[in-house]
Short mmCIF file of C-alpha atoms in Angstrom, two decimals:
data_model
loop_
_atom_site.label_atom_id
_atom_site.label_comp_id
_atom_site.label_asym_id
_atom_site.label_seq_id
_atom_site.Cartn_x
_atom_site.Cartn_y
_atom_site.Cartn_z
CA UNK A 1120 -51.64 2.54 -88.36
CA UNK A 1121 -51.39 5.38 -86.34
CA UNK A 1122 -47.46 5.07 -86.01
CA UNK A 1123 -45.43 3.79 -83.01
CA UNK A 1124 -46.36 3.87 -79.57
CA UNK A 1125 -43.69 5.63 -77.08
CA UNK A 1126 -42.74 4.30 -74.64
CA UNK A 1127 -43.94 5.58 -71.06
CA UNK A 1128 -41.85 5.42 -67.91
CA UNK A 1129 -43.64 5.00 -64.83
CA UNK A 1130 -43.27 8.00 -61.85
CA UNK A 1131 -39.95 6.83 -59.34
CA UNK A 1132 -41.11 5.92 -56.16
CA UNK A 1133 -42.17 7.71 -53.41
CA UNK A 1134 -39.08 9.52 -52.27
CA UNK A 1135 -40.51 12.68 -50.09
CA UNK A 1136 -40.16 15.70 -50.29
CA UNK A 1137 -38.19 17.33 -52.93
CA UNK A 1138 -37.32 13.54 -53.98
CA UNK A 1139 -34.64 13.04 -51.50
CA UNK A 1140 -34.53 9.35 -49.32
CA UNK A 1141 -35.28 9.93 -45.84
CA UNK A 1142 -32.01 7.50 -43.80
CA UNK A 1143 -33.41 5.50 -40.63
CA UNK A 1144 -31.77 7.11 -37.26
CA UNK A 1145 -29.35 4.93 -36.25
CA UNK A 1146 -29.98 2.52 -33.24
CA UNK A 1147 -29.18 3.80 -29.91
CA UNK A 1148 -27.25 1.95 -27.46
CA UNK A 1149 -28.94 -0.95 -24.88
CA UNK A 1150 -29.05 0.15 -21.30
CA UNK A 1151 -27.88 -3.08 -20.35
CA UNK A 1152 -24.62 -2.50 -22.74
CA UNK A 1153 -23.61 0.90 -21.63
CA UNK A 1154 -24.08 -0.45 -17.69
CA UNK A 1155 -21.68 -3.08 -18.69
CA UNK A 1156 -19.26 -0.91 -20.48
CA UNK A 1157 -19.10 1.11 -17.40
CA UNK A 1158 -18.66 -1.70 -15.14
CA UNK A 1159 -15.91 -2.66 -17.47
CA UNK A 1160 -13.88 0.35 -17.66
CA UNK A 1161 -14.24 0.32 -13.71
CA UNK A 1162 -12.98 -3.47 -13.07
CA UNK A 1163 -9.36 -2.09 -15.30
CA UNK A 1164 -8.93 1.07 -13.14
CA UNK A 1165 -9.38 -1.51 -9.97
CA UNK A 1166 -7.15 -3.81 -11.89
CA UNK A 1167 -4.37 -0.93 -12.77
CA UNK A 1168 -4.31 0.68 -9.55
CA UNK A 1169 -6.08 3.92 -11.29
CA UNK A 1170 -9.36 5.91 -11.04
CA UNK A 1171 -12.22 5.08 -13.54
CA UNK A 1172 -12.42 8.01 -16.09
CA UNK A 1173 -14.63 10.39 -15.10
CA UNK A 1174 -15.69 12.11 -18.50
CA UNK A 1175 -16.31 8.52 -20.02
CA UNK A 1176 -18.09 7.77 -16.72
CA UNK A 1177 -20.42 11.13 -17.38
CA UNK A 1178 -20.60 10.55 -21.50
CA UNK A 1179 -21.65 6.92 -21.36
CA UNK A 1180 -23.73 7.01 -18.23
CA UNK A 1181 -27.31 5.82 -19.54
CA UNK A 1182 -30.26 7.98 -17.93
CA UNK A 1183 -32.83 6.92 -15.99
CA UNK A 1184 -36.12 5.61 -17.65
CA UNK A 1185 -38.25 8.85 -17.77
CA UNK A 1186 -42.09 8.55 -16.31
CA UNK A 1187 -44.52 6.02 -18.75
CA UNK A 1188 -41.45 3.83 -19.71
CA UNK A 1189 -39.90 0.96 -17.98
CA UNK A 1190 -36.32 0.22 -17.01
CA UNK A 1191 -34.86 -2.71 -18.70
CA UNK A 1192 -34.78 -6.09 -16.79
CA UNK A 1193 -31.25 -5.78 -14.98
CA UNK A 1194 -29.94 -2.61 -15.37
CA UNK A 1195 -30.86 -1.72 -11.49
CA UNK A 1196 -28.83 -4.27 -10.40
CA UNK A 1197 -25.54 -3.66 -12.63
CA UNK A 1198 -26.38 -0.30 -11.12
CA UNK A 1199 -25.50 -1.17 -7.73
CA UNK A 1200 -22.74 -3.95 -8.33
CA UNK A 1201 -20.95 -0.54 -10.38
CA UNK A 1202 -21.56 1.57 -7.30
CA UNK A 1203 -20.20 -1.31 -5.13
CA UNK A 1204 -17.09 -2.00 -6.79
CA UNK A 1205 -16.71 1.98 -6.59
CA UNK A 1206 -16.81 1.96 -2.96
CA UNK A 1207 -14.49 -1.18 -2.68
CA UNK A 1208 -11.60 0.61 -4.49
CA UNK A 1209 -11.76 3.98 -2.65
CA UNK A 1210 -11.43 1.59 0.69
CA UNK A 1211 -8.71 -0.58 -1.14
CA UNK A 1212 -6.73 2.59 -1.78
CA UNK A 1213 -7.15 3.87 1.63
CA UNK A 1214 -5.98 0.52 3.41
CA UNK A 1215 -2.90 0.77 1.25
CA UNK A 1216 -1.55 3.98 1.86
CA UNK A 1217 -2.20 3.96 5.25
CA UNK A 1218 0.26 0.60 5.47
CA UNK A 1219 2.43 2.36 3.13
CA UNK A 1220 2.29 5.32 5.75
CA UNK A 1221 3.03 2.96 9.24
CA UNK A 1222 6.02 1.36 7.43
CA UNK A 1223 7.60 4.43 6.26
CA UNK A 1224 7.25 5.75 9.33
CA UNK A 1225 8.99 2.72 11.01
CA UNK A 1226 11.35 2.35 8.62
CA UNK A 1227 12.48 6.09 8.85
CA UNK A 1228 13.03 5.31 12.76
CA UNK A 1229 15.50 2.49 12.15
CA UNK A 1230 17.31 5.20 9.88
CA UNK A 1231 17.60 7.96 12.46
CA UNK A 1232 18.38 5.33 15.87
CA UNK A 1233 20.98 3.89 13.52
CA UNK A 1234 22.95 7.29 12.69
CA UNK A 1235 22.72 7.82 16.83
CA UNK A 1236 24.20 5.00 17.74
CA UNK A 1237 27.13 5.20 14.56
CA UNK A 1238 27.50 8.73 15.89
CA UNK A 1239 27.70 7.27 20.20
CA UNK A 1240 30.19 4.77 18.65
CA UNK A 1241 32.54 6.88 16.98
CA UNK A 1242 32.49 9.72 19.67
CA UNK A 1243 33.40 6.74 21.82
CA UNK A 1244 36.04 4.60 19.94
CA UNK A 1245 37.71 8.74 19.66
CA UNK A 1246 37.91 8.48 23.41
CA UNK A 1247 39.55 5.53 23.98
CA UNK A 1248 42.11 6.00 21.13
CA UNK A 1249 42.89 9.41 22.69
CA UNK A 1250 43.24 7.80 26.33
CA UNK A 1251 45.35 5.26 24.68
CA UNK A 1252 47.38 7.61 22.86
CA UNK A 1253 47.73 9.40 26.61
CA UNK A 1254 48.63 5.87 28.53
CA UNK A 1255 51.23 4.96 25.47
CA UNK A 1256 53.04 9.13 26.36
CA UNK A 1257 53.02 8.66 29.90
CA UNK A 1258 54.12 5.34 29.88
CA UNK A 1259 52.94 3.88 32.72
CA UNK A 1260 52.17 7.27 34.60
CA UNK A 1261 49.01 8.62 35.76
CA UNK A 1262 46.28 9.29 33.11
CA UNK A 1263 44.27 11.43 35.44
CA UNK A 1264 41.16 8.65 35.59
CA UNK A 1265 40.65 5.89 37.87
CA UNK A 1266 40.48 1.83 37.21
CA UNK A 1267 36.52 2.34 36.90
CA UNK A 1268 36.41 4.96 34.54
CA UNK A 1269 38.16 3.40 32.09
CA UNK A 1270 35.94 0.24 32.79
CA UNK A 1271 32.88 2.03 32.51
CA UNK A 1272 34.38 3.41 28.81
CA UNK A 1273 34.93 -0.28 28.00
CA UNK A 1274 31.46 -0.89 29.03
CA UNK A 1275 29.63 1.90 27.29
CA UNK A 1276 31.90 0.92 24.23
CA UNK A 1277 30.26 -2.80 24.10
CA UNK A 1278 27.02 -1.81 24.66
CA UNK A 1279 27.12 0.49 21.86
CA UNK A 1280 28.04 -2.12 19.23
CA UNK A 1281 25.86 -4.88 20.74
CA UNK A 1282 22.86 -2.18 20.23
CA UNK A 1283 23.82 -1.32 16.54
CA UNK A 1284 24.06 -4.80 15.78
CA UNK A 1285 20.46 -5.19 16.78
CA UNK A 1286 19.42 -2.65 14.72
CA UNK A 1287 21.20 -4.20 11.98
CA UNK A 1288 19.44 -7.15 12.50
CA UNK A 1289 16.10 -5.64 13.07
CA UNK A 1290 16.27 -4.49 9.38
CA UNK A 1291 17.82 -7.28 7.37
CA UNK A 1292 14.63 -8.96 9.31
CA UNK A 1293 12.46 -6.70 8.11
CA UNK A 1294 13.64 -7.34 4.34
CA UNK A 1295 14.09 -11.89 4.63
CA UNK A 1296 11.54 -13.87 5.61
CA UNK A 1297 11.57 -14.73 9.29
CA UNK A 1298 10.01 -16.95 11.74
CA UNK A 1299 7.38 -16.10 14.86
CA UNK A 1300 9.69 -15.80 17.72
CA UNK A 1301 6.58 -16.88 20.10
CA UNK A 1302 5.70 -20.07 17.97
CA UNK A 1303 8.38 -21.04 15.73
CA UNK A 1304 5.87 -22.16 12.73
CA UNK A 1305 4.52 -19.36 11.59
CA UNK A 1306 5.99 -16.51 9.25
CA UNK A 1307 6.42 -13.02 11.31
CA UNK A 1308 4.60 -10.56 9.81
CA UNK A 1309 3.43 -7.87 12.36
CA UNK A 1310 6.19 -5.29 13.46
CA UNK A 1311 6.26 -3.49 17.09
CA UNK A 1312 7.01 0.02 17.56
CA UNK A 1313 8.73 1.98 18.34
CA UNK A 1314 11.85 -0.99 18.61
CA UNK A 1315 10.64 -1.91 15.33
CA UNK A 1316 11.05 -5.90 15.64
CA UNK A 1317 9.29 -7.57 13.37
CA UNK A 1318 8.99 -11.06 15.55
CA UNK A 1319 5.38 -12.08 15.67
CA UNK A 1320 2.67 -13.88 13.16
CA UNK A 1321 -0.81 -13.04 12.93
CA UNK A 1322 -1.90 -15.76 14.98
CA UNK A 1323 0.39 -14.64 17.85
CA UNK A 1324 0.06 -11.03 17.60
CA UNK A 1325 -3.52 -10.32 19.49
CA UNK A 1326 -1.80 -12.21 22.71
CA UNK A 1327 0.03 -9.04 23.22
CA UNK A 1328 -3.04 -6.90 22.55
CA UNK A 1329 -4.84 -8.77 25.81
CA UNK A 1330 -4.45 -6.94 29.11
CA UNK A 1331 -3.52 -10.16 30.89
CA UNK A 1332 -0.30 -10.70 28.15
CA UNK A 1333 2.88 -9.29 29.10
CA UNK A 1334 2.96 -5.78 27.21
CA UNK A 1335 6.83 -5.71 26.54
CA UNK A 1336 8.89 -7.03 22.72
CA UNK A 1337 9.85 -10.31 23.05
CA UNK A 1338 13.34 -9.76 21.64
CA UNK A 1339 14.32 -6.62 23.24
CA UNK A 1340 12.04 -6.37 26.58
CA UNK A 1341 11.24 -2.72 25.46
CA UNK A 1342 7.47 -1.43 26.00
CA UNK A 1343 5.35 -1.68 23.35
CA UNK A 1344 3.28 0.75 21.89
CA UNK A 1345 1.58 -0.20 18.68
CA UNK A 1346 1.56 -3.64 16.76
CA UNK A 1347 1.82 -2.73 12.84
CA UNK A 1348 0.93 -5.39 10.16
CA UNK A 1349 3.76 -5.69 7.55
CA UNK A 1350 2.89 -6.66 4.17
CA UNK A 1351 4.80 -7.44 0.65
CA UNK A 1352 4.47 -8.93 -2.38
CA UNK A 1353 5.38 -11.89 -1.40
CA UNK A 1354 2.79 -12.61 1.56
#
């Protein structure tokens, strides 16, 4: 007996060079799934008001198929709805701030015409306190003006506060819900500058646009110059 055999391990397995594992690349992203991320991250800046990202826009954009392979079935046409809903927000945005622009604008004009006429109305209520004042001194004397002066004081006076009340008005209406003054059904939702009434729907709004329409605010009789849609939250 020539002893005990040894035992004899068999060689490892093929490992490569050096005996190290070679590690699969991991798999790269679908076209189809990148599209759709970017579509998604788009739809939430639409939905927040916001921009889409721009460097996650550039870092997850997925390149054109090169020449000899093909594009996956879809991915042109997520293309172009992501493109579209691009364009739509830009124009969205637009169409806002230019409303936000008209009815700052007419809202700034009720603020000024209303300080003019407080400031008419106080210069005027001085002057009749004053000729008052003189009348109550004299008593009974001359105050230097005729009957129709003082008449025409009176006048100016009531006009004054009949004009600020308007304005008044003309603002709370721009803040409460209020009927079409042409067809009493309807809510009013397009203002008139420069008297700033908000009076008239939608529906009655273009009859004033026509040439054969009388071109003057139905509450006030004053020309009219532009026809501004109003909107709020809670139209």
């Amino acid at each position: 007996d020539p002893g005990p055999r040894q035992a004899t391990q068999s060689p490892p397995a093929s490992a490569g060079p050096a005996g190290k594992k070679r590690k699969s690349p991991p798999p790269s992203p679908s076209p189809r799934s990148e599209v759709q991320s970017n579509a998604s991250n788009l739809s939430t800046a639409v939905a927040t008001g916001g921009r889409p990202d721009k460097r996650s826009a550039t870092t997850s954009r997925w390149k054109p198929a090169t020449a000899g392979t093909k594009e996956p079935p879809g991915v042109a046409e997520l293309r172009v709805e992501l493109e579209s809903m691009t364009r739509r927000a830009e124009s969205a945005e637009r169409r806002a701030q230019e409303r936000f622009q008209k009815e700052h604008a007419i809202r700034k004009s009720w603020k000024a015409k209303e300080a003019e006429y407080e400031a008419t109305i106080a210069t005027l209520k001085d002057r009749v306190d004053t000729l008052e004042g003189t009348i109550a001194k004299l008593d009974g004397g001359s105050t230097g003006m005729t009957y129709q002066e003082l008449r025409d004081i009176e006048t100016a006076l009531k006009n004054a506060l009949d004009r600020n009340s308007e304005l008044k008005d003309a603002a709370v209406s721009s803040l409460e819900p209020v009927k079409c003054v042409v067809c009493q059904e309807s809510r009013a939702c397009v203002a008139i500058v420069p008297c700033g009434h908000m009076c008239l729907c939608s529906n009655c709004a273009p009859r004033f646009r026509s040439k054969a329409a009388s071109h003057e605010c139905p509450l006030c009789k004053k020309p009219i110059g532009e026809l501004c849609m109003i909107f709020n939250g809670s139209s």
